[in-house]
mmCIF file of N, CA and C in Angstrom:
data_model
loop_
_atom_site.group_PDB
_atom_site.id
_atom_site.type_symbol
_atom_site.label_atom_id
_atom_site.label_comp_id
_atom_site.label_asym_id
_atom_site.label_seq_id
_atom_site.Cartn_x
_atom_site.Cartn_y
_atom_site.Cartn_z
ATOM 1 N N UNK M 1 91.158 7.295 99.079
ATOM 2 C CA UNK M 1 90.545 8.311 100.114
ATOM 3 C C UNK M 1 89.588 7.676 100.870
ATOM 4 N N UNK M 2 89.625 7.945 102.116
ATOM 5 C CA UNK M 2 88.572 7.522 103.047
ATOM 6 C C UNK M 2 87.223 8.274 102.776
ATOM 7 N N UNK M 3 86.215 7.517 102.986
ATOM 8 C CA UNK M 3 84.770 8.189 102.818
ATOM 9 C C UNK M 3 83.967 8.087 104.087
ATOM 10 N N UNK M 4 83.205 9.205 104.382
ATOM 11 C CA UNK M 4 82.295 9.243 105.385
ATOM 12 C C UNK M 4 80.830 9.595 104.811
ATOM 13 N N UNK M 5 79.817 8.827 105.435
ATOM 14 C CA UNK M 5 78.457 9.375 105.075
ATOM 15 C C UNK M 5 77.962 10.326 105.965
ATOM 16 N N UNK M 6 77.360 11.457 105.431
ATOM 17 C CA UNK M 6 76.761 12.385 106.393
ATOM 18 C C UNK M 6 75.336 12.549 105.856
ATOM 19 N N UNK M 7 74.347 12.538 106.796
ATOM 20 C CA UNK M 7 73.040 12.767 106.223
ATOM 21 C C UNK M 7 72.956 14.183 105.388
ATOM 22 N N UNK M 8 72.175 14.128 104.253
ATOM 23 C CA UNK M 8 71.898 15.276 103.389
ATOM 24 C C UNK M 8 71.383 16.456 104.335
ATOM 25 N N UNK M 9 70.532 16.159 105.333
ATOM 26 C CA UNK M 9 69.934 17.149 106.159
ATOM 27 C C UNK M 9 70.856 17.928 106.853
ATOM 28 N N UNK M 10 72.090 17.262 107.423
ATOM 29 C CA UNK M 10 73.041 17.902 108.188
ATOM 30 C C UNK M 10 73.924 18.727 107.227
ATOM 31 N N UNK M 11 74.209 18.167 106.013
ATOM 32 C CA UNK M 11 74.997 19.066 104.966
ATOM 33 C C UNK M 11 74.178 20.337 104.704
ATOM 34 N N UNK M 12 72.900 20.150 104.391
ATOM 35 C CA UNK M 12 72.031 21.335 104.157
ATOM 36 C C UNK M 12 72.064 22.193 105.217
ATOM 37 N N UNK M 13 71.905 21.761 106.441
ATOM 38 C CA UNK M 13 72.079 22.698 107.633
ATOM 39 C C UNK M 13 73.350 23.419 107.755
ATOM 40 N N UNK M 14 74.451 22.786 107.375
ATOM 41 C CA UNK M 14 75.673 23.641 107.476
ATOM 42 C C UNK M 14 75.841 24.486 106.315
ATOM 43 N N UNK M 15 75.338 24.229 105.141
ATOM 44 C CA UNK M 15 75.257 25.247 104.081
ATOM 45 C C UNK M 15 74.345 26.306 104.292
ATOM 46 N N UNK M 16 73.083 26.064 105.005
ATOM 47 C CA UNK M 16 72.240 27.183 105.164
ATOM 48 C C UNK M 16 72.757 27.998 106.390
ATOM 49 N N UNK M 17 73.412 27.681 107.259
ATOM 50 C CA UNK M 17 74.132 28.394 108.320
ATOM 51 C C UNK M 17 75.172 29.289 107.640
ATOM 52 N N UNK M 18 75.930 28.688 106.851
ATOM 53 C CA UNK M 18 76.962 29.516 106.147
ATOM 54 C C UNK M 18 76.436 30.643 105.267
ATOM 55 N N UNK M 19 75.395 30.303 104.580
ATOM 56 C CA UNK M 19 74.630 31.407 103.752
ATOM 57 C C UNK M 19 73.968 32.414 104.700
ATOM 58 N N UNK M 20 73.335 31.952 105.780
ATOM 59 C CA UNK M 20 72.814 32.993 106.713
ATOM 60 C C UNK M 20 73.853 33.923 107.270
ATOM 61 N N UNK M 21 75.023 33.375 107.615
ATOM 62 C CA UNK M 21 76.015 34.171 108.134
ATOM 63 C C UNK M 21 76.882 35.044 107.157
ATOM 64 N N UNK M 22 76.774 34.717 105.851
ATOM 65 C CA UNK M 22 77.531 35.453 104.920
ATOM 66 C C UNK M 22 77.354 36.990 105.125
ATOM 67 N N UNK M 23 78.426 37.733 104.897
ATOM 68 C CA UNK M 23 79.710 37.578 104.456
ATOM 69 C C UNK M 23 80.663 37.079 105.587
ATOM 70 N N UNK M 24 80.303 36.908 106.598
ATOM 71 C CA UNK M 24 81.279 36.359 107.851
ATOM 72 C C UNK M 24 81.301 34.938 107.847
ATOM 73 N N UNK M 25 82.272 34.417 108.383
ATOM 74 C CA UNK M 25 82.428 33.088 108.742
ATOM 75 C C UNK M 25 81.404 32.605 109.751
ATOM 76 N N UNK M 26 80.916 31.294 109.657
ATOM 77 C CA UNK M 26 80.142 30.843 110.701
ATOM 78 C C UNK M 26 80.903 29.600 111.108
ATOM 79 N N UNK M 27 80.444 28.916 112.336
ATOM 80 C CA UNK M 27 81.104 27.786 112.844
ATOM 81 C C UNK M 27 80.181 27.006 113.683
ATOM 82 N N UNK M 28 80.413 25.829 113.887
ATOM 83 C CA UNK M 28 79.550 24.925 114.720
ATOM 84 C C UNK M 28 80.193 23.673 114.852
ATOM 85 N N UNK M 29 79.482 22.785 115.600
ATOM 86 C CA UNK M 29 79.977 21.361 116.055
ATOM 87 C C UNK M 29 78.975 20.381 115.585
ATOM 88 N N UNK M 30 79.336 19.370 114.976
ATOM 89 C CA UNK M 30 78.549 18.096 114.547
ATOM 90 C C UNK M 30 78.633 17.122 115.582
ATOM 91 N N UNK M 31 77.752 16.637 116.213
ATOM 92 C CA UNK M 31 77.708 15.653 117.235
ATOM 93 C C UNK M 31 76.714 14.546 117.007
ATOM 94 N N UNK M 32 77.106 13.440 117.762
ATOM 95 C CA UNK M 32 76.153 12.260 117.507
ATOM 96 C C UNK M 32 76.986 10.858 118.027
ATOM 97 N N UNK M 33 76.312 9.974 118.027
ATOM 98 C CA UNK M 33 77.121 8.656 118.275
ATOM 99 C C UNK M 33 77.811 8.309 116.933
ATOM 100 N N UNK M 34 77.424 8.547 115.906
ATOM 101 C CA UNK M 34 77.989 8.411 114.580
ATOM 102 C C UNK M 34 77.425 9.361 113.491
ATOM 103 N N UNK M 35 78.034 9.618 112.329
ATOM 104 C CA UNK M 35 77.617 10.583 111.486
ATOM 105 C C UNK M 35 76.143 10.271 110.936
ATOM 106 N N UNK M 36 75.793 9.058 110.822
ATOM 107 C CA UNK M 36 74.520 8.692 110.212
ATOM 108 C C UNK M 36 73.249 9.156 111.044
ATOM 109 N N UNK M 37 73.625 9.637 112.308
ATOM 110 C CA UNK M 37 72.620 10.043 113.385
ATOM 111 C C UNK M 37 73.098 11.287 113.878
ATOM 112 N N UNK M 38 73.965 12.119 113.164
ATOM 113 C CA UNK M 38 74.449 13.341 113.629
ATOM 114 C C UNK M 38 73.479 14.479 113.681
ATOM 115 N N UNK M 39 73.892 15.548 114.397
ATOM 116 C CA UNK M 39 73.096 16.794 114.548
ATOM 117 C C UNK M 39 73.996 17.892 114.834
ATOM 118 N N UNK M 40 73.540 19.081 114.596
ATOM 119 C CA UNK M 40 74.380 20.348 114.654
ATOM 120 C C UNK M 40 74.111 21.104 115.936
ATOM 121 N N UNK M 41 75.223 21.768 116.219
ATOM 122 C CA UNK M 41 75.212 22.860 117.202
ATOM 123 C C UNK M 41 75.731 24.121 116.548
ATOM 124 N N UNK M 42 74.879 24.980 116.082
ATOM 125 C CA UNK M 42 75.334 26.277 115.424
ATOM 126 C C UNK M 42 75.995 27.117 116.504
ATOM 127 N N UNK M 43 77.093 27.524 116.352
ATOM 128 C CA UNK M 43 78.032 28.275 117.426
ATOM 129 C C UNK M 43 78.010 29.730 116.958
ATOM 130 N N UNK M 44 78.349 30.621 117.907
ATOM 131 C CA UNK M 44 78.560 32.043 117.668
ATOM 132 C C UNK M 44 80.031 32.277 117.409
ATOM 133 N N UNK M 45 80.322 32.899 116.229
ATOM 134 C CA UNK M 45 81.706 33.275 115.768
ATOM 135 C C UNK M 45 81.939 34.669 116.617
ATOM 136 N N UNK M 46 82.762 34.566 117.545
ATOM 137 C CA UNK M 46 83.045 35.802 118.378
ATOM 138 C C UNK M 46 83.965 36.791 117.620
ATOM 139 N N UNK M 47 84.579 36.306 116.543
ATOM 140 C CA UNK M 47 85.467 37.184 115.609
ATOM 141 C C UNK M 47 84.679 38.108 114.785
ATOM 142 N N UNK M 48 83.371 37.678 114.358
ATOM 143 C CA UNK M 48 82.589 38.459 113.480
ATOM 144 C C UNK M 48 83.434 38.783 112.282
ATOM 145 N N UNK M 49 84.111 37.837 111.619
ATOM 146 C CA UNK M 49 85.051 38.074 110.607
ATOM 147 C C UNK M 49 84.694 37.302 109.388
ATOM 148 N N UNK M 50 85.334 37.863 108.216
ATOM 149 C CA UNK M 50 85.030 37.205 106.867
ATOM 150 C C UNK M 50 86.145 36.256 106.753
ATOM 151 N N UNK M 51 87.211 36.140 107.481
ATOM 152 C CA UNK M 51 88.471 35.189 107.282
ATOM 153 C C UNK M 51 88.812 34.421 108.502
ATOM 154 N N UNK M 52 88.019 34.439 109.573
ATOM 155 C CA UNK M 52 88.482 33.870 110.726
ATOM 156 C C UNK M 52 87.266 33.564 111.621
ATOM 157 N N UNK M 53 87.428 32.537 112.503
ATOM 158 C CA UNK M 53 86.358 32.192 113.417
ATOM 159 C C UNK M 53 86.978 31.789 114.644
ATOM 160 N N UNK M 54 86.113 32.059 115.758
ATOM 161 C CA UNK M 54 86.500 31.508 117.128
ATOM 162 C C UNK M 54 85.233 31.290 117.793
ATOM 163 N N UNK M 55 84.970 30.189 118.305
ATOM 164 C CA UNK M 55 83.750 29.823 118.964
ATOM 165 C C UNK M 55 83.614 30.465 120.275
ATOM 166 N N UNK M 56 82.469 30.829 120.643
ATOM 167 C CA UNK M 56 82.248 31.534 121.890
ATOM 168 C C UNK M 56 82.579 30.429 123.040
ATOM 169 N N UNK M 57 83.445 30.692 123.928
ATOM 170 C CA UNK M 57 83.867 29.604 124.958
ATOM 171 C C UNK M 57 82.866 29.190 125.804
ATOM 172 N N UNK M 58 81.995 30.172 126.228
ATOM 173 C CA UNK M 58 80.884 29.705 127.096
ATOM 174 C C UNK M 58 79.865 28.795 126.385
ATOM 175 N N UNK M 59 79.547 29.056 125.076
ATOM 176 C CA UNK M 59 78.712 28.245 124.410
ATOM 177 C C UNK M 59 79.330 26.900 124.016
ATOM 178 N N UNK M 60 80.521 26.942 123.877
ATOM 179 C CA UNK M 60 81.386 25.583 123.611
ATOM 180 C C UNK M 60 81.431 24.728 124.859
ATOM 181 N N UNK M 61 81.591 25.332 125.936
ATOM 182 C CA UNK M 61 81.537 24.622 127.302
ATOM 183 C C UNK M 61 80.070 23.913 127.344
ATOM 184 N N UNK M 62 79.141 24.720 127.244
ATOM 185 C CA UNK M 62 77.692 24.164 127.313
ATOM 186 C C UNK M 62 77.444 23.037 126.375
ATOM 187 N N UNK M 63 77.935 23.227 125.070
ATOM 188 C CA UNK M 63 77.733 22.191 124.084
ATOM 189 C C UNK M 63 78.355 20.853 124.423
ATOM 190 N N UNK M 64 79.653 20.993 124.857
ATOM 191 C CA UNK M 64 80.498 20.005 125.188
ATOM 192 C C UNK M 64 79.828 19.143 126.453
ATOM 193 N N UNK M 65 79.337 19.860 127.400
ATOM 194 C CA UNK M 65 78.489 19.284 128.591
ATOM 195 C C UNK M 65 77.343 18.522 128.058
ATOM 196 N N UNK M 66 76.568 19.151 127.079
ATOM 197 C CA UNK M 66 75.399 18.424 126.514
ATOM 198 C C UNK M 66 75.698 17.146 125.735
ATOM 199 N N UNK M 67 76.812 17.298 124.920
ATOM 200 C CA UNK M 67 77.340 16.069 124.247
ATOM 201 C C UNK M 67 77.559 14.967 125.212
ATOM 202 N N UNK M 68 78.384 15.227 126.372
ATOM 203 C CA UNK M 68 78.696 14.169 127.287
ATOM 204 C C UNK M 68 77.348 13.679 127.918
ATOM 205 N N UNK M 69 76.468 14.570 128.303
ATOM 206 C CA UNK M 69 75.182 14.085 129.008
ATOM 207 C C UNK M 69 74.470 13.205 128.105
ATOM 208 N N UNK M 70 74.538 13.446 126.779
ATOM 209 C CA UNK M 70 73.841 12.571 125.793
ATOM 210 C C UNK M 70 74.469 11.341 125.468
ATOM 211 N N UNK M 71 75.753 11.146 125.956
ATOM 212 C CA UNK M 71 76.517 10.030 125.593
ATOM 213 C C UNK M 71 77.000 9.911 124.125
ATOM 214 N N UNK M 72 77.237 11.216 123.636
ATOM 215 C CA UNK M 72 77.572 11.316 122.263
ATOM 216 C C UNK M 72 79.049 11.630 122.076
ATOM 217 N N UNK M 73 79.492 12.041 121.016
ATOM 218 C CA UNK M 73 80.807 12.567 120.781
ATOM 219 C C UNK M 73 80.792 13.744 119.726
ATOM 220 N N UNK M 74 81.874 14.466 119.897
ATOM 221 C CA UNK M 74 81.992 15.517 118.883
ATOM 222 C C UNK M 74 82.645 14.868 117.642
ATOM 223 N N UNK M 75 81.706 14.846 116.575
ATOM 224 C CA UNK M 75 82.269 14.174 115.275
ATOM 225 C C UNK M 75 83.032 15.098 114.457
ATOM 226 N N UNK M 76 82.619 16.470 114.416
ATOM 227 C CA UNK M 76 83.331 17.130 113.560
ATOM 228 C C UNK M 76 83.137 18.671 114.103
ATOM 229 N N UNK M 77 83.988 19.660 113.638
ATOM 230 C CA UNK M 77 83.843 20.941 113.782
ATOM 231 C C UNK M 77 83.785 21.675 112.317
ATOM 232 N N UNK M 78 82.728 22.482 112.204
ATOM 233 C CA UNK M 78 82.523 23.078 110.861
ATOM 234 C C UNK M 78 82.711 24.467 110.903
ATOM 235 N N UNK M 79 83.094 25.108 109.769
ATOM 236 C CA UNK M 79 83.073 26.559 109.618
ATOM 237 C C UNK M 79 83.017 26.725 107.936
ATOM 238 N N UNK M 80 82.684 28.092 107.779
ATOM 239 C CA UNK M 80 82.684 28.453 106.329
ATOM 240 C C UNK M 80 83.818 29.217 105.912
ATOM 241 N N UNK M 81 84.148 29.149 104.695
ATOM 242 C CA UNK M 81 84.946 30.148 103.936
ATOM 243 C C UNK M 81 84.025 30.916 102.964
ATOM 244 N N UNK M 82 83.737 32.079 103.328
ATOM 245 C CA UNK M 82 82.633 32.805 102.479
ATOM 246 C C UNK M 82 83.121 33.194 100.981
ATOM 247 N N UNK M 83 84.445 33.540 100.946
ATOM 248 C CA UNK M 83 84.994 33.867 99.713
ATOM 249 C C UNK M 83 86.208 33.282 99.353
ATOM 250 N N UNK M 84 86.617 32.020 99.903
ATOM 251 C CA UNK M 84 87.766 31.237 99.490
ATOM 252 C C UNK M 84 87.398 29.735 99.447
ATOM 253 N N UNK M 85 88.307 28.875 99.029
ATOM 254 C CA UNK M 85 88.189 27.498 98.735
ATOM 255 C C UNK M 85 87.921 26.772 100.097
ATOM 256 N N UNK M 86 87.391 25.687 99.896
ATOM 257 C CA UNK M 86 87.077 24.716 100.924
ATOM 258 C C UNK M 86 88.298 23.924 101.251
ATOM 259 N N UNK M 87 89.337 24.518 101.988
ATOM 260 C CA UNK M 87 90.607 24.016 102.352
ATOM 261 C C UNK M 87 91.075 24.658 103.569
ATOM 262 N N UNK M 88 91.606 23.974 104.523
ATOM 263 C CA UNK M 88 92.003 24.458 105.819
ATOM 264 C C UNK M 88 93.194 25.619 105.651
ATOM 265 N N UNK M 89 92.897 26.769 106.174
ATOM 266 C CA UNK M 89 93.930 27.839 106.195
ATOM 267 C C UNK M 89 94.934 27.422 107.179
ATOM 268 N N UNK M 90 96.171 28.213 107.191
ATOM 269 C CA UNK M 90 97.286 27.913 108.077
ATOM 270 C C UNK M 90 96.709 28.118 109.555
ATOM 271 N N UNK M 91 95.753 29.064 109.774
ATOM 272 C CA UNK M 91 95.296 29.333 111.096
ATOM 273 C C UNK M 91 94.369 28.040 111.555
ATOM 274 N N UNK M 92 93.546 27.604 110.514
ATOM 275 C CA UNK M 92 92.720 26.429 110.851
ATOM 276 C C UNK M 92 93.498 25.235 111.216
ATOM 277 N N UNK M 93 94.611 25.004 110.625
ATOM 278 C CA UNK M 93 95.630 23.979 110.963
ATOM 279 C C UNK M 93 96.263 24.117 112.243
ATOM 280 N N UNK M 94 96.642 25.349 112.534
ATOM 281 C CA UNK M 94 97.259 25.792 113.854
ATOM 282 C C UNK M 94 96.329 25.418 114.960
ATOM 283 N N UNK M 95 94.917 25.778 114.759
ATOM 284 C CA UNK M 95 94.029 25.726 115.880
ATOM 285 C C UNK M 95 93.137 24.334 115.852
ATOM 286 N N UNK M 96 93.641 23.364 115.105
ATOM 287 C CA UNK M 96 93.047 21.961 115.105
ATOM 288 C C UNK M 96 93.447 21.235 116.247
ATOM 289 N N UNK M 97 92.793 21.495 117.302
ATOM 290 C CA UNK M 97 93.133 20.879 118.695
ATOM 291 C C UNK M 97 92.415 19.542 118.874
ATOM 292 N N UNK M 98 91.622 19.013 118.061
ATOM 293 C CA UNK M 98 90.844 17.789 118.185
ATOM 294 C C UNK M 98 91.224 16.794 117.053
ATOM 295 N N UNK M 99 92.206 16.072 117.139
ATOM 296 C CA UNK M 99 92.693 15.190 116.114
ATOM 297 C C UNK M 99 91.663 13.979 115.814
ATOM 298 N N UNK M 100 90.797 13.721 116.765
ATOM 299 C CA UNK M 100 89.838 12.546 116.632
ATOM 300 C C UNK M 100 88.536 13.132 115.993
ATOM 301 N N UNK M 101 88.446 14.469 115.746
ATOM 302 C CA UNK M 101 87.276 15.003 115.136
ATOM 303 C C UNK M 101 87.665 15.402 113.609
ATOM 304 N N UNK M 102 86.574 15.442 112.746
ATOM 305 C CA UNK M 102 86.868 15.988 111.582
ATOM 306 C C UNK M 102 86.720 17.466 111.430
ATOM 307 N N UNK M 103 87.174 18.031 110.399
ATOM 308 C CA UNK M 103 87.044 19.476 110.239
ATOM 309 C C UNK M 103 86.245 19.674 108.811
ATOM 310 N N UNK M 104 85.193 20.218 108.944
ATOM 311 C CA UNK M 104 84.379 20.381 107.770
ATOM 312 C C UNK M 104 84.302 21.878 107.361
ATOM 313 N N UNK M 105 84.632 22.102 106.085
ATOM 314 C CA UNK M 105 84.654 23.547 105.628
ATOM 315 C C UNK M 105 83.718 23.579 104.421
ATOM 316 N N UNK M 106 82.925 24.664 104.504
ATOM 317 C CA UNK M 106 81.904 24.951 103.311
ATOM 318 C C UNK M 106 82.454 26.198 102.689
ATOM 319 N N UNK M 107 82.701 26.107 101.350
ATOM 320 C CA UNK M 107 83.088 27.346 100.655
ATOM 321 C C UNK M 107 81.878 27.999 99.822
ATOM 322 N N UNK M 108 81.530 29.113 100.067
ATOM 323 C CA UNK M 108 80.538 29.881 99.307
ATOM 324 C C UNK M 108 81.276 30.728 98.126
ATOM 325 N N UNK M 109 82.480 30.632 97.792
ATOM 326 C CA UNK M 109 83.099 31.305 96.908
ATOM 327 C C UNK M 109 82.579 31.147 95.322
ATOM 328 N N UNK M 110 81.919 30.126 95.063
ATOM 329 C CA UNK M 110 81.398 29.966 93.739
ATOM 330 C C UNK M 110 79.919 30.027 93.762
ATOM 331 N N UNK M 111 79.313 29.669 92.532
ATOM 332 C CA UNK M 111 77.781 29.810 92.439
ATOM 333 C C UNK M 111 77.205 28.607 93.237
ATOM 334 N N UNK M 112 77.957 27.548 93.370
ATOM 335 C CA UNK M 112 77.357 26.334 94.242
ATOM 336 C C UNK M 112 78.321 26.135 95.347
ATOM 337 N N UNK M 113 77.666 26.000 96.708
ATOM 338 C CA UNK M 113 78.500 25.849 97.829
ATOM 339 C C UNK M 113 79.175 24.371 97.645
ATOM 340 N N UNK M 114 80.470 24.429 98.220
ATOM 341 C CA UNK M 114 81.392 23.184 98.181
ATOM 342 C C UNK M 114 81.621 22.967 99.629
ATOM 343 N N UNK M 115 81.232 21.684 99.993
ATOM 344 C CA UNK M 115 81.541 21.177 101.323
ATOM 345 C C UNK M 115 82.626 20.091 101.351
ATOM 346 N N UNK M 116 83.567 20.222 102.108
ATOM 347 C CA UNK M 116 84.724 19.247 102.135
ATOM 348 C C UNK M 116 85.099 18.793 103.550
ATOM 349 N N UNK M 117 85.478 17.704 103.827
ATOM 350 C CA UNK M 117 85.922 17.300 105.179
ATOM 351 C C UNK M 117 87.415 16.925 105.226
ATOM 352 N N UNK M 118 87.988 17.151 106.336
ATOM 353 C CA UNK M 118 89.472 16.998 106.487
ATOM 354 C C UNK M 118 89.791 16.336 107.890
ATOM 355 N N UNK M 119 90.760 15.587 108.071
ATOM 356 C CA UNK M 119 91.393 15.054 109.148
ATOM 357 C C UNK M 119 92.612 15.943 109.304
ATOM 358 N N UNK M 120 92.831 16.506 110.437
ATOM 359 C CA UNK M 120 94.073 17.436 110.694
ATOM 360 C C UNK M 120 94.569 16.945 111.956
ATOM 361 N N UNK M 121 95.846 16.441 111.767
ATOM 362 C CA UNK M 121 96.667 15.912 112.968
ATOM 363 C C UNK M 121 98.040 16.234 112.956
ATOM 364 N N UNK M 122 98.375 17.035 113.989
ATOM 365 C CA UNK M 122 99.900 17.571 114.057
ATOM 366 C C UNK M 122 100.252 18.196 112.763
ATOM 367 N N UNK M 123 99.424 18.978 112.202
ATOM 368 C CA UNK M 123 99.685 19.846 110.981
ATOM 369 C C UNK M 123 99.412 19.134 109.631
ATOM 370 N N UNK M 124 99.261 17.743 109.786
ATOM 371 C CA UNK M 124 98.964 16.977 108.564
ATOM 372 C C UNK M 124 97.469 17.054 108.102
ATOM 373 N N UNK M 125 97.213 17.378 106.815
ATOM 374 C CA UNK M 125 95.729 17.394 106.450
ATOM 375 C C UNK M 125 95.564 16.345 105.609
ATOM 376 N N UNK M 126 94.510 15.630 105.790
ATOM 377 C CA UNK M 126 94.104 14.482 104.893
ATOM 378 C C UNK M 126 92.621 14.906 104.554
ATOM 379 N N UNK M 127 92.287 14.889 103.126
ATOM 380 C CA UNK M 127 90.843 15.097 102.767
ATOM 381 C C UNK M 127 90.159 13.683 103.034
ATOM 382 N N UNK M 128 89.025 13.861 103.429
ATOM 383 C CA UNK M 128 88.009 12.696 103.480
ATOM 384 C C UNK M 128 86.708 12.914 102.676
ATOM 385 N N UNK M 129 86.590 11.934 101.947
ATOM 386 C CA UNK M 129 85.413 12.191 100.808
ATOM 387 C C UNK M 129 84.015 12.089 101.705
ATOM 388 N N UNK M 130 83.245 13.136 101.218
ATOM 389 C CA UNK M 130 81.779 13.126 101.877
ATOM 390 C C UNK M 130 80.807 12.472 101.020
ATOM 391 N N UNK M 131 80.114 11.479 101.573
ATOM 392 C CA UNK M 131 78.903 10.942 100.697
ATOM 393 C C UNK M 131 77.677 11.336 101.363
ATOM 394 N N UNK M 132 76.857 11.986 100.802
ATOM 395 C CA UNK M 132 75.592 12.395 101.287
ATOM 396 C C UNK M 132 74.718 11.142 101.516
ATOM 397 N N UNK M 133 74.065 11.058 102.562
ATOM 398 C CA UNK M 133 73.108 9.994 102.865
ATOM 399 C C UNK M 133 71.695 10.318 102.592
#
């Protein structure tokens, strides 16, 4: 299994965002030149839903513009599963439009949050091991 290193601070920010948005799903973008120097853009979930998310298109446009201006790239899209496992749903897979980015899901279903990363390309899901840095 492939492994990526993600700064513990970024992992904690994702988990904190998920907890703050509970019981609804939250979403965001991880950007940077590489994961070791990554940072987050917390996005608005326009669906206000416990089981689905959709990023605000205006925010997403501004974030993508900022990423380009900073000469960075979108490394991952993250979202939470407040009451289910950290695995892509059928809708997550259907809407995975960025095969070069990872998809990070944090589950709050148990006592301890679980964060997992996936590569999703043309419906194929491959889990990527996350190593906190």
